[in-house]
Amino acid sequence: MRMTKLIPKTRRDVTDGLSGAHTVLVRAGYIRQVVAGVFVLTHLGWRVWQKLRAIIWEEMERDDVLNIQMPILQPAELWEQTGRWEKYVASGTMFQTRSVDQRFGLAPTAEEIVTWLAATEVSSWRDIGPHGLHFHQIGWKFRNETRPHGGLLRTREFDMSDAYSFDLDEPGMRRSFEMYRQMYWRIFRRAGLRKLISVQADSGAIGGSGSSEFMALSDVGEDVLLTCDECDYGANVERATSRWPLQTYSPDQRARRIEHTPGTKSVEELEMLFAGEGITPRHMVKTIILTCDAETGQSYEVAVCMRGDLQINLVKVRNALGATTVEPAAPSVVVEVTEAEVGFAGPLGLKAVRTVLFDESTRGMTNFLCGLNRTDFHALDVNFGTEGLPQPDRFHDLHTAVEGHRCPSCDGHLRESHGVEVGHIFMLQQGYARSMNATYTDQDGKEQVIWMGCYGIGVTRLLQAVVDQNRDDNGISWPVEVAPFAVHIVPVNGKDPEQIALAEEVYKGLRARDVEVLLDDTDRRGGAKFADADLIGCPFRVTVGRRTGERIVEVRRRSDGQVMEITADEVIAELAQPMTTAQFTELQRLSGQGSFADDKK
């Protein structure tokens, strides 16, 4: 490829508020935004995307996964079998269309289609076999994101790798889950992710009882992760559990009393008001009113009570209730439910909600402060099992784990980091198979429900995650296996006939050996060409310059800026295959150079 043919051109500055890898991809000409959440992958971006896809396909076939292609246009009838059509439509996630007499959705995911395929094609245990049946595709997905942001990280249209496993029993499902876990590590290492962790995750709308996310660590990652500094525990904050700071409570229960607390609504204000009595947030039970399933048109309110120093985790509440959506209730709803101003809600006599859930942090608390559902008043020395507050039947894990909490698995402390989700694997169990009648006849002639797993990689967001971990202040430094071109040839003086001739010779020689090469055949100044080469990020830059008459060129490795000078013939011979660091070092030795020289250009 010649630079004079490449569109779009690079940009020096991006001033519309972008940051990180998103900025670099725009500046280097890999992507262009059409509207929010919809992008063009330009020729450079397309080349990287195809290489990421190729790695995934190769690793799938290495483990005997069947590569297929499923439709984007999916009939509503299949989704109605699993009960997900109404949920996706009500939440606004599903893009819909219709023919004269049939409704369709543009695929946000593919569980229904692939389960239909298995139900259609599988009849006997022999069709699944001892190692399971596995299907995989890479295709476009569509989700009506309300707030698309972060470049390729959260979009309305994205490329997704979907794999699905079908097994005879639960142990088989778990073996398949582990097979894909190991496969994903291989895929992401080949793609060039250097900082990657696997954490427990919430299964969300996909469902199932167990899932893990693969998170590419990033300072600008949209997901918050908590990992233990002593063991291998790790979880997305939506899923993370913890051992919160302990507090000793008196076994002697005091008589309840009512205190006038005018205008005192927050935990911090209450702590200041009762500082003389030694009441801290750990001696308070706060009550949060939530509205559930508002988007379905059948909303209801619940209350969650937890210790005053902890924060509520809405994902955990949603899962505990089996709700579709959970959000803080509007102030007017809080007033209606509690018959008091916002800030005075409490569990005592709270009846206008469907249920009251108590967080595990309230277990064992005595003589605590809480709201009274009465404006400007709070109750002190409240205890479970007393008038108006029965002992809860059960306690739930509903709080948000934070950095500094103790690990749930050991005595270590949790540490916070940020990441970009690049893969998510699920144990789906039997829910989809049962609802869509995906069964098989076992060796005894009995009908059994198939056990399923689901395994996804966001291919377009993976592209941006790789950039995020392989860039510097000057641009991208692509790993060899996914780079758009292996070599970028730069004649310093684009008007010098000798430099142009030698650059063309190297260019044609490498192409004849099937090397992917980009030639800067513009007549710009050398400095601008070098800046573009660093920005675009090919693994090797071949500079044709001051020693052209000797047929000697400079080879610069983008990853660390180290250079050496060798003949044009050696470049054509040795760069015919992508070189590892060891091979590059050996070439340097053969060329008679004792060590790399720092690039001074």
Coordinates of C-alpha atoms in Angstrom, one line a residue:
M1 CA 0.0 0.0 0.0
R2 CA 1.2 3.5 -0.9
M3 CA 0.5 6.4 1.4
T4 CA -0.7 8.5 -1.5
K5 CA -3.6 6.1 -2.0
L6 CA -4.5 5.8 1.7
I7 CA -7.6 7.5 2.9
P8 CA -8.3 9.0 5.4
K9 CA -5.1 11.0 6.1
T10 CA -3.7 11.4 9.6
R11 CA -4.7 14.2 11.9
R12 CA -2.4 16.2 14.1
D13 CA -5.0 17.2 16.7
V14 CA -8.4 16.0 17.8
T15 CA -10.2 18.6 19.8
D16 CA -13.7 17.3 20.4
G17 CA -13.1 15.9 23.9
L18 CA -11.8 12.4 23.0
S19 CA -9.2 10.7 25.1
G20 CA -6.8 7.8 25.2
A21 CA -6.9 5.1 22.6
H22 CA -10.0 6.6 21.0
T23 CA -8.1 9.7 20.2
V24 CA -5.1 7.8 18.7
L25 CA -7.4 5.7 16.5
V26 CA -9.0 8.9 15.1
R27 CA -5.7 10.7 14.7
A28 CA -4.1 7.8 12.9
G29 CA -7.0 7.3 10.6
Y30 CA -8.2 3.9 11.8
I31 CA -11.8 4.9 12.5
R32 CA -14.3 7.7 11.7
Q33 CA -17.6 8.3 13.5
V34 CA -20.8 8.6 11.4
V35 CA -23.1 9.3 14.4
A36 CA -22.8 8.6 18.1
G37 CA -22.1 4.9 18.5
V38 CA -21.7 4.1 14.7
F39 CA -18.3 4.0 13.1
V40 CA -16.5 3.4 9.8
L41 CA -13.5 1.1 10.1
T42 CA -11.2 2.6 7.5
H43 CA -8.7 0.5 5.5
L44 CA -6.1 0.6 8.3
G45 CA -8.8 -0.3 10.9
W46 CA -10.2 -3.0 8.6
R47 CA -6.9 -4.7 8.3
V48 CA -6.4 -4.9 12.1
W49 CA -10.0 -6.1 12.6
Q50 CA -9.5 -8.9 10.0
K51 CA -6.3 -10.1 11.8
L52 CA -8.1 -10.2 15.2
R53 CA -10.9 -12.2 13.6
A54 CA -8.4 -14.6 12.0
I55 CA -6.8 -15.3 15.4
I56 CA -10.2 -16.1 16.9
W57 CA -11.2 -18.4 14.1
E58 CA -7.8 -20.2 14.2
E59 CA -8.1 -20.8 18.0
M60 CA -11.7 -21.9 17.7
E61 CA -10.8 -24.5 15.1
R62 CA -7.8 -25.6 17.1
D63 CA -10.3 -26.9 19.7
D64 CA -12.7 -28.3 17.1
V65 CA -15.3 -25.6 17.3
L66 CA -17.6 -25.4 14.3
N67 CA -17.4 -22.0 12.7
I68 CA -20.8 -20.9 11.3
Q69 CA -22.6 -17.7 10.5
M70 CA -26.0 -16.9 12.0
P71 CA -28.5 -14.3 10.8
I72 CA -28.6 -10.7 12.1
L73 CA -32.3 -10.5 11.3
Q74 CA -34.0 -12.7 14.0
P75 CA -37.8 -13.5 14.2
A76 CA -39.6 -12.4 17.4
E77 CA -41.2 -15.9 17.7
L78 CA -37.9 -17.4 18.8
W79 CA -37.2 -14.7 21.4
E80 CA -40.7 -15.1 22.7
Q81 CA -40.0 -18.8 23.5
T82 CA -37.4 -17.7 26.0
G83 CA -39.4 -14.7 27.3
R84 CA -36.7 -12.2 26.3
W85 CA -38.5 -10.4 23.5
E86 CA -40.7 -8.4 25.8
K87 CA -37.8 -7.6 28.1
Y88 CA -35.5 -6.4 25.3
V89 CA -38.3 -4.4 23.7
A90 CA -39.4 -2.9 27.0
S91 CA -35.9 -1.8 27.9
G92 CA -35.4 -0.2 24.5
T93 CA -32.3 -2.4 23.8
M94 CA -33.7 -4.2 20.7
F95 CA -33.8 -2.5 17.3
Q96 CA -37.0 -3.8 15.7
T97 CA -38.4 -4.0 12.2
R98 CA -41.2 -6.0 10.5
S99 CA -42.3 -7.4 7.2
V100 CA -46.0 -7.5 6.2
D101 CA -46.9 -10.1 8.8
Q102 CA -43.8 -10.8 10.9
R103 CA -41.8 -9.0 13.6
F104 CA -38.0 -9.1 13.6
G105 CA -35.2 -7.9 15.8
L106 CA -31.7 -6.9 14.8
A107 CA -29.5 -9.3 16.8
P108 CA -28.2 -8.0 20.1
T109 CA -27.0 -11.5 20.8
A110 CA -27.6 -15.0 19.4
E111 CA -28.7 -17.5 22.2
E112 CA -32.1 -18.1 20.6
I113 CA -30.9 -18.7 17.1
V114 CA -28.1 -21.1 18.2
T115 CA -30.4 -23.0 20.6
W116 CA -32.9 -23.4 17.8
L117 CA -30.1 -24.8 15.6
A118 CA -29.2 -27.3 18.3
A119 CA -32.8 -28.3 19.0
T120 CA -33.3 -28.8 15.2
E121 CA -30.1 -30.9 14.6
V122 CA -29.5 -32.8 17.8
S123 CA -31.6 -35.9 18.6
S124 CA -29.2 -38.4 20.3
W125 CA -26.4 -38.3 22.8
R126 CA -24.2 -39.3 19.9
D127 CA -24.8 -36.0 18.2
I128 CA -23.2 -34.2 21.2
G129 CA -20.6 -36.8 22.1
P130 CA -18.3 -36.8 25.2
H131 CA -16.6 -33.5 24.3
G132 CA -19.7 -31.5 23.6
L133 CA -21.0 -29.8 20.5
H134 CA -19.6 -26.3 19.8
F135 CA -20.7 -23.6 17.4
H136 CA -19.0 -20.2 16.8
Q137 CA -19.6 -17.2 14.6
I138 CA -18.2 -13.7 14.3
G139 CA -20.9 -11.2 13.3
W140 CA -22.4 -7.7 13.8
K141 CA -24.6 -7.0 16.8
F142 CA -27.0 -4.1 17.4
R143 CA -28.0 -2.6 20.8
N144 CA -29.8 0.7 21.2
E145 CA -27.3 2.1 23.7
T146 CA -28.7 5.2 25.3
R147 CA -25.3 6.8 25.9
P148 CA -22.8 5.5 23.4
H149 CA -19.3 6.6 24.4
G150 CA -15.6 5.8 24.5
G151 CA -15.1 5.2 20.8
L152 CA -15.4 1.5 20.0
L153 CA -16.1 0.6 23.7
R154 CA -19.8 1.3 23.8
T155 CA -21.5 1.5 20.5
R156 CA -24.8 0.8 18.8
E157 CA -23.3 -1.5 16.2
F158 CA -20.3 -3.8 17.0
D159 CA -18.6 -6.9 15.8
M160 CA -18.9 -9.9 18.2
S161 CA -17.4 -13.4 18.4
D162 CA -20.1 -15.7 19.8
A163 CA -19.3 -19.3 20.8
Y164 CA -21.8 -21.8 22.3
S165 CA -21.3 -25.2 23.9
F166 CA -23.9 -28.0 24.2
D167 CA -23.1 -30.8 26.6
L168 CA -24.8 -33.9 28.0
D169 CA -24.5 -32.9 31.6
E170 CA -23.3 -30.3 34.1
P171 CA -19.7 -31.7 34.4
G172 CA -19.5 -31.5 30.6
M173 CA -20.7 -27.9 30.6
R174 CA -18.0 -27.0 33.2
R175 CA -15.3 -28.7 31.1
S176 CA -16.4 -26.7 28.1
F177 CA -16.3 -23.5 30.2
E178 CA -12.7 -24.3 31.2
M179 CA -11.8 -25.1 27.6
Y180 CA -13.0 -21.6 26.4
R181 CA -11.3 -19.9 29.4
Q182 CA -7.9 -21.3 28.3
M183 CA -8.6 -20.6 24.7
Y184 CA -9.4 -16.9 25.5
W185 CA -6.1 -16.5 27.3
R186 CA -4.4 -17.7 24.1
I187 CA -6.5 -15.4 21.9
F188 CA -5.8 -12.3 24.0
R189 CA -2.1 -13.0 24.3
R190 CA -1.8 -13.4 20.6
A191 CA -3.7 -10.1 20.1
G192 CA -1.1 -8.3 22.2
L193 CA -2.9 -7.7 25.5
R194 CA -0.2 -7.5 28.1
K195 CA -2.2 -6.6 31.2
L196 CA -5.3 -8.9 31.4
I197 CA -7.2 -10.4 34.3
S198 CA -10.2 -12.7 34.6
V199 CA -12.8 -11.8 37.2
Q200 CA -16.2 -13.0 38.4
A201 CA -19.0 -11.1 36.8
D202 CA -22.7 -10.5 36.8
S203 CA -24.5 -12.5 34.0
G204 CA -27.0 -9.7 33.3
A205 CA -29.5 -10.2 30.5
I206 CA -27.7 -13.3 29.2
G207 CA -28.5 -15.3 32.4
G208 CA -27.0 -18.4 33.8
S209 CA -25.5 -19.0 37.2
G210 CA -21.8 -18.4 36.7
S211 CA -19.8 -16.1 34.5
S212 CA -16.3 -14.6 34.2
E213 CA -15.1 -11.5 32.4
F214 CA -11.7 -11.0 30.7
M215 CA -10.7 -7.4 31.5
A216 CA -7.9 -5.5 29.8
L217 CA -6.5 -3.3 32.5
S218 CA -6.7 0.4 31.6
D219 CA -6.6 3.7 33.4
V220 CA -9.6 4.8 31.4
G221 CA -11.5 1.5 31.6
E222 CA -15.2 1.9 32.1
D223 CA -15.5 -1.2 34.4
V224 CA -14.3 -1.1 38.1
L225 CA -12.5 -4.2 39.3
L226 CA -11.7 -5.4 42.7
T227 CA -8.8 -7.9 43.2
C228 CA -7.2 -9.3 46.3
D229 CA -3.6 -8.4 47.2
E230 CA -3.1 -11.9 48.7
C231 CA -5.0 -14.4 46.6
D232 CA -6.4 -14.8 43.1
Y233 CA -9.9 -13.5 43.9
G234 CA -11.2 -10.9 41.5
A235 CA -14.6 -9.6 40.5
N236 CA -16.3 -6.8 38.7
V237 CA -17.6 -4.3 41.3
E238 CA -21.1 -5.3 40.2
R239 CA -20.5 -8.8 41.4
A240 CA -17.8 -8.4 44.1
T241 CA -18.4 -9.5 47.6
S242 CA -16.3 -8.4 50.6
R243 CA -15.9 -8.5 54.3
W244 CA -16.7 -5.0 55.4
P245 CA -15.1 -3.3 58.5
L246 CA -16.4 -4.9 61.6
Q247 CA -18.1 -3.1 64.4
T248 CA -18.7 -4.4 67.9
Y249 CA -22.3 -3.9 69.2
S250 CA -23.6 -4.1 72.8
P251 CA -25.6 -7.3 73.6
D252 CA -27.7 -5.2 75.9
Q253 CA -30.7 -3.7 74.1
R254 CA -31.8 -0.3 75.2
A255 CA -35.3 1.1 75.0
R256 CA -36.2 2.8 71.8
R257 CA -36.4 6.6 71.8
I258 CA -37.5 9.2 69.2
E259 CA -35.4 12.3 68.6
H260 CA -36.3 15.5 66.9
T261 CA -33.8 16.0 63.9
P262 CA -35.0 19.0 61.9
G263 CA -33.5 19.2 58.5
T264 CA -31.0 16.4 59.3
K265 CA -31.3 14.0 56.4
S266 CA -27.9 12.6 55.5
V267 CA -25.7 10.1 57.3
E268 CA -23.0 12.8 57.6
E269 CA -25.4 15.3 59.2
L270 CA -26.7 12.7 61.6
E271 CA -23.2 11.8 62.7
M272 CA -22.5 15.4 63.5
L273 CA -25.7 15.8 65.4
F274 CA -25.2 12.8 67.6
A275 CA -21.4 13.0 67.8
G276 CA -21.6 13.5 71.6
E277 CA -23.3 10.1 71.9
G278 CA -20.6 8.3 69.9
I279 CA -23.0 7.4 67.0
T280 CA -21.1 6.8 63.8
P281 CA -22.3 5.6 60.4
R282 CA -21.6 2.1 61.6
H283 CA -24.4 2.6 64.2
M284 CA -27.0 3.6 61.6
V285 CA -29.3 1.7 59.3
K286 CA -30.1 3.8 56.2
T287 CA -33.1 3.0 54.0
I288 CA -33.2 3.5 50.2
I289 CA -36.4 3.4 48.3
L290 CA -36.1 1.9 44.8
T291 CA -38.4 1.6 41.8
C292 CA -38.3 -1.7 39.9
D293 CA -39.3 -2.7 36.4
A294 CA -40.5 0.9 35.5
E295 CA -39.7 0.2 31.8
T296 CA -42.1 -2.7 31.6
G297 CA -45.0 -0.6 32.7
Q298 CA -45.6 -2.7 35.8
S299 CA -43.4 -0.8 38.3
Y300 CA -43.3 -1.4 42.1
E301 CA -41.3 -0.1 45.0
V302 CA -39.0 -1.9 47.4
A303 CA -36.8 -0.7 50.3
V304 CA -33.2 -1.7 51.0
C305 CA -31.7 -1.3 54.4
M306 CA -28.0 -1.4 55.1
R307 CA -25.3 0.0 57.4
G308 CA -24.8 3.7 57.1
D309 CA -21.2 3.5 56.0
L310 CA -21.9 1.2 53.0
Q311 CA -23.3 1.9 49.5
I312 CA -26.0 0.1 47.7
N313 CA -25.3 -2.1 44.7
L314 CA -28.2 -1.9 42.3
V315 CA -27.1 -4.9 40.3
K316 CA -27.2 -7.1 43.4
V317 CA -30.6 -5.8 44.3
R318 CA -31.9 -6.5 40.8
N319 CA -30.6 -10.1 41.0
A320 CA -32.0 -10.6 44.5
L321 CA -35.4 -9.6 43.3
G322 CA -35.3 -11.2 39.9
A323 CA -36.2 -7.8 38.5
T324 CA -35.5 -6.5 35.0
T325 CA -34.5 -3.0 36.1
V326 CA -33.9 -1.3 39.4
E327 CA -33.3 2.4 40.0
P328 CA -33.6 5.0 42.8
A329 CA -37.2 6.1 43.3
A330 CA -38.1 9.6 42.2
P331 CA -38.4 12.1 45.2
S332 CA -42.1 12.3 44.7
V333 CA -42.4 8.5 44.9
V334 CA -40.3 8.5 48.1
V335 CA -42.6 11.0 49.7
E336 CA -45.7 9.0 48.6
V337 CA -44.3 5.7 50.0
T338 CA -42.9 7.0 53.3
E339 CA -45.4 9.9 53.9
A340 CA -42.3 12.0 54.8
E341 CA -39.8 14.2 53.2
V342 CA -36.8 12.6 51.4
G343 CA -34.1 11.7 54.0
F344 CA -36.4 10.3 56.7
A345 CA -37.2 6.9 55.3
G346 CA -36.8 3.9 57.6
P347 CA -37.8 0.3 58.1
L348 CA -40.2 1.0 61.0
G349 CA -43.8 0.5 59.9
L350 CA -42.9 0.9 56.2
K351 CA -45.9 -0.8 54.4
A352 CA -46.3 0.9 51.1
V353 CA -43.5 -1.2 49.4
R354 CA -43.6 -4.7 48.0
T355 CA -40.8 -5.8 50.3
V356 CA -38.0 -4.6 52.6
L357 CA -34.5 -6.2 52.0
F358 CA -31.9 -6.1 54.7
D359 CA -28.2 -6.2 53.8
E360 CA -25.9 -8.6 55.5
S361 CA -24.2 -5.6 57.2
T362 CA -27.2 -5.1 59.4
R363 CA -27.1 -8.6 60.8
G364 CA -26.3 -8.5 64.5
M365 CA -26.7 -4.7 64.8
T366 CA -28.2 -3.5 68.1
N367 CA -29.3 -0.1 69.4
F368 CA -29.0 1.5 65.9
L369 CA -30.3 4.8 64.5
C370 CA -32.7 4.7 61.6
G371 CA -35.4 6.8 59.9
L372 CA -38.9 6.8 61.2
N373 CA -40.9 7.7 58.0
R374 CA -41.7 11.0 59.8
T375 CA -40.4 14.3 58.7
D376 CA -37.7 15.8 61.0
F377 CA -37.6 12.7 63.3
H378 CA -35.3 9.7 63.7
A379 CA -35.4 6.7 66.0
L380 CA -32.5 5.7 68.2
D381 CA -31.7 2.5 70.0
V382 CA -33.7 0.5 67.5
N383 CA -33.4 -3.3 67.6
F384 CA -34.7 -6.2 65.5
G385 CA -37.5 -8.2 67.0
T386 CA -39.1 -5.2 68.7
E387 CA -42.4 -3.4 67.9
G388 CA -42.7 -2.5 64.3
L389 CA -39.4 -4.2 63.3
P390 CA -39.6 -8.0 63.1
Q391 CA -36.4 -10.1 62.9
P392 CA -35.7 -10.4 59.1
D393 CA -36.3 -13.9 57.7
R394 CA -33.0 -13.5 55.8
F395 CA -30.2 -11.1 55.0
H396 CA -28.8 -10.4 51.5
D397 CA -25.5 -9.3 50.1
L398 CA -26.6 -5.9 48.6
H399 CA -23.7 -3.6 49.4
T400 CA -21.0 -2.4 47.0
A401 CA -17.6 -3.8 47.8
V402 CA -14.8 -1.1 47.8
E403 CA -11.1 -0.9 48.0
G404 CA -9.8 -1.6 51.5
H405 CA -12.5 -4.1 52.3
R406 CA -11.3 -7.6 53.2
C407 CA -11.3 -10.3 50.6
P408 CA -14.1 -12.8 50.9
S409 CA -11.7 -15.7 50.3
C410 CA -8.8 -14.8 52.5
D411 CA -7.4 -12.2 54.9
G412 CA -6.1 -10.0 52.0
H413 CA -7.4 -6.5 51.1
L414 CA -9.3 -5.6 48.0
R415 CA -7.6 -3.3 45.5
E416 CA -9.4 -1.3 42.9
S417 CA -8.4 -1.1 39.2
H418 CA -10.2 -0.2 36.0
G419 CA -10.5 -2.3 32.9
V420 CA -12.2 -2.8 29.5
E421 CA -14.3 -5.9 29.1
V422 CA -13.0 -7.8 26.0
G423 CA -14.5 -11.2 26.7
H424 CA -17.3 -12.7 28.8
I425 CA -18.0 -16.4 29.3
F426 CA -21.2 -17.9 30.8
M427 CA -22.4 -21.2 32.2
L428 CA -26.0 -20.9 30.9
Q429 CA -27.1 -24.2 32.5
Q430 CA -30.4 -25.4 31.0
G431 CA -32.7 -22.4 30.8
Y432 CA -32.5 -21.7 27.1
A433 CA -32.5 -25.4 26.2
R434 CA -35.6 -26.1 28.3
S435 CA -37.6 -23.2 27.0
M436 CA -36.8 -24.0 23.4
N437 CA -37.0 -27.8 23.8
A438 CA -33.4 -28.5 23.0
T439 CA -33.1 -32.1 24.2
Y440 CA -31.4 -35.4 23.4
T441 CA -32.1 -39.1 24.0
D442 CA -29.5 -40.6 26.3
Q443 CA -28.1 -44.1 26.2
D444 CA -31.0 -45.5 28.1
G445 CA -33.6 -44.0 25.7
K446 CA -34.6 -41.2 28.1
E447 CA -35.1 -37.6 27.0
Q448 CA -32.7 -35.2 28.6
V449 CA -32.3 -31.4 28.5
I450 CA -29.0 -30.1 27.0
W451 CA -26.5 -28.1 29.2
M452 CA -25.3 -24.9 27.6
G453 CA -22.5 -22.4 27.8
C454 CA -22.0 -19.1 26.0
Y455 CA -18.7 -17.3 25.2
G456 CA -18.3 -13.8 23.8
I457 CA -15.5 -11.6 22.6
G458 CA -16.2 -8.0 21.5
V459 CA -13.9 -7.9 18.4
T460 CA -14.2 -4.2 17.7
R461 CA -13.7 -3.2 21.3
L462 CA -10.8 -5.6 21.5
L463 CA -9.2 -3.5 18.7
Q464 CA -9.4 -0.4 20.9
A465 CA -8.2 -2.3 24.0
V466 CA -5.1 -3.5 22.2
V467 CA -4.3 0.1 21.2
D468 CA -4.8 1.2 24.8
Q469 CA -2.1 -1.1 26.0
N470 CA 0.2 -0.6 23.0
R471 CA 0.7 3.1 22.6
D472 CA 2.8 6.0 23.8
D473 CA 2.8 9.7 23.4
N474 CA 3.7 9.5 19.7
G475 CA 1.0 7.0 18.7
I476 CA 0.4 3.2 18.4
S477 CA 2.9 0.4 18.7
W478 CA 1.1 -2.6 17.1
P479 CA 2.0 -6.1 18.1
V480 CA 3.3 -7.9 15.0
E481 CA 0.4 -10.4 14.6
V482 CA -2.3 -7.8 14.4
A483 CA -0.5 -4.8 12.8
P484 CA -2.1 -3.4 9.6
F485 CA 1.4 -3.6 7.9
A486 CA 4.6 -5.2 9.2
V487 CA 6.9 -2.6 7.6
H488 CA 6.6 1.1 7.0
I489 CA 9.1 2.4 4.4
V490 CA 10.1 6.1 4.7
P491 CA 12.4 7.8 2.2
V492 CA 13.5 10.9 4.1
N493 CA 13.6 13.1 1.0
G494 CA 10.7 12.3 -1.2
K495 CA 12.1 14.4 -4.1
D496 CA 15.5 12.6 -4.2
P497 CA 15.5 10.2 -7.2
E498 CA 18.1 7.8 -5.5
Q499 CA 16.1 7.6 -2.3
I500 CA 12.9 7.1 -4.1
A501 CA 14.4 4.3 -6.3
L502 CA 15.9 2.4 -3.3
A503 CA 12.7 2.8 -1.3
E504 CA 10.7 1.4 -4.3
E505 CA 13.2 -1.5 -4.6
V506 CA 12.8 -2.5 -1.0
Y507 CA 9.0 -2.0 -1.2
K508 CA 8.7 -4.3 -4.3
G509 CA 11.2 -6.8 -2.9
L510 CA 9.2 -7.2 0.4
R511 CA 5.9 -7.4 -1.4
A512 CA 7.3 -10.1 -3.7
R513 CA 7.9 -12.1 -0.5
D514 CA 4.4 -11.5 0.8
V515 CA 5.4 -9.0 3.4
E516 CA 2.6 -6.5 4.2
V517 CA 4.3 -3.2 3.7
L518 CA 3.3 0.5 3.6
L519 CA 5.4 3.0 1.5
D520 CA 5.4 6.7 2.3
D521 CA 5.6 7.9 -1.3
T522 CA 4.6 11.5 -0.5
D523 CA 6.9 14.4 -1.0
R524 CA 6.6 15.8 2.5
R525 CA 9.4 16.6 4.9
G526 CA 11.1 13.8 6.7
G527 CA 9.8 14.9 10.1
A528 CA 6.2 14.7 9.1
K529 CA 6.7 11.2 7.7
F530 CA 8.4 10.0 10.9
A531 CA 5.5 11.4 12.9
D532 CA 3.0 9.6 10.8
A533 CA 5.0 6.3 11.0
D534 CA 5.0 6.5 14.8
L535 CA 1.3 7.4 14.9
I536 CA 0.2 4.6 12.6
G537 CA 2.4 2.2 14.5
C538 CA 3.8 -0.5 12.2
P539 CA 6.2 -2.8 14.0
F540 CA 9.2 -1.9 11.8
R541 CA 10.2 1.4 10.0
V542 CA 12.7 1.2 7.2
T543 CA 14.3 4.6 6.7
V544 CA 16.0 5.4 3.4
G545 CA 18.2 8.4 3.9
R546 CA 21.8 9.6 4.1
R547 CA 23.5 6.2 3.2
T548 CA 21.4 5.6 0.1
G549 CA 24.5 5.6 -2.1
E550 CA 25.9 2.6 0.0
R551 CA 22.5 0.8 -0.2
I552 CA 22.3 1.0 3.5
V553 CA 19.1 1.7 5.3
E554 CA 18.0 2.1 8.9
V555 CA 15.6 -0.4 10.5
R556 CA 13.8 1.0 13.6
R557 CA 11.7 -1.2 15.9
R558 CA 8.6 0.7 16.9
S559 CA 8.1 -1.0 20.3
D560 CA 11.3 0.4 21.9
G561 CA 12.7 2.8 19.3
Q562 CA 16.0 0.8 18.9
V563 CA 17.6 0.9 15.5
M564 CA 20.3 -0.7 13.3
E565 CA 21.7 -0.1 9.9
I566 CA 21.8 -2.9 7.3
T567 CA 21.8 -3.2 3.5
A568 CA 18.7 -3.1 1.5
D569 CA 19.2 -6.7 0.4
E570 CA 19.4 -7.8 4.0
V571 CA 16.1 -6.0 4.8
I572 CA 14.4 -7.8 1.9
A573 CA 15.7 -11.1 3.0
E574 CA 15.3 -10.8 6.8
L575 CA 12.0 -8.9 7.0
A576 CA 10.3 -11.5 4.8
Q577 CA 8.8 -12.9 8.0
P578 CA 7.7 -11.0 11.1
M579 CA 10.6 -10.9 13.5
T580 CA 10.6 -11.6 17.2
T581 CA 12.9 -9.7 19.5
A582 CA 15.3 -12.6 19.5
Q583 CA 15.4 -12.7 15.7
F584 CA 15.9 -9.0 15.5
T585 CA 18.8 -9.3 17.9
E586 CA 20.3 -12.0 15.8
L587 CA 20.0 -9.9 12.7
Q588 CA 21.8 -7.1 14.5
R589 CA 24.6 -9.5 15.4
L590 CA 24.9 -10.7 11.8
S591 CA 25.1 -7.2 10.6
G592 CA 28.2 -6.6 12.7
Q593 CA 26.6 -4.2 15.2
G594 CA 27.5 -5.0 18.8
S595 CA 24.4 -3.4 20.3
F596 CA 21.3 -1.4 19.3
A597 CA 21.8 2.3 19.0
D598 CA 19.2 4.7 20.4
D599 CA 17.1 6.3 17.7
K600 CA 18.1 10.0 17.7
K601 CA 15.7 11.0 15.0

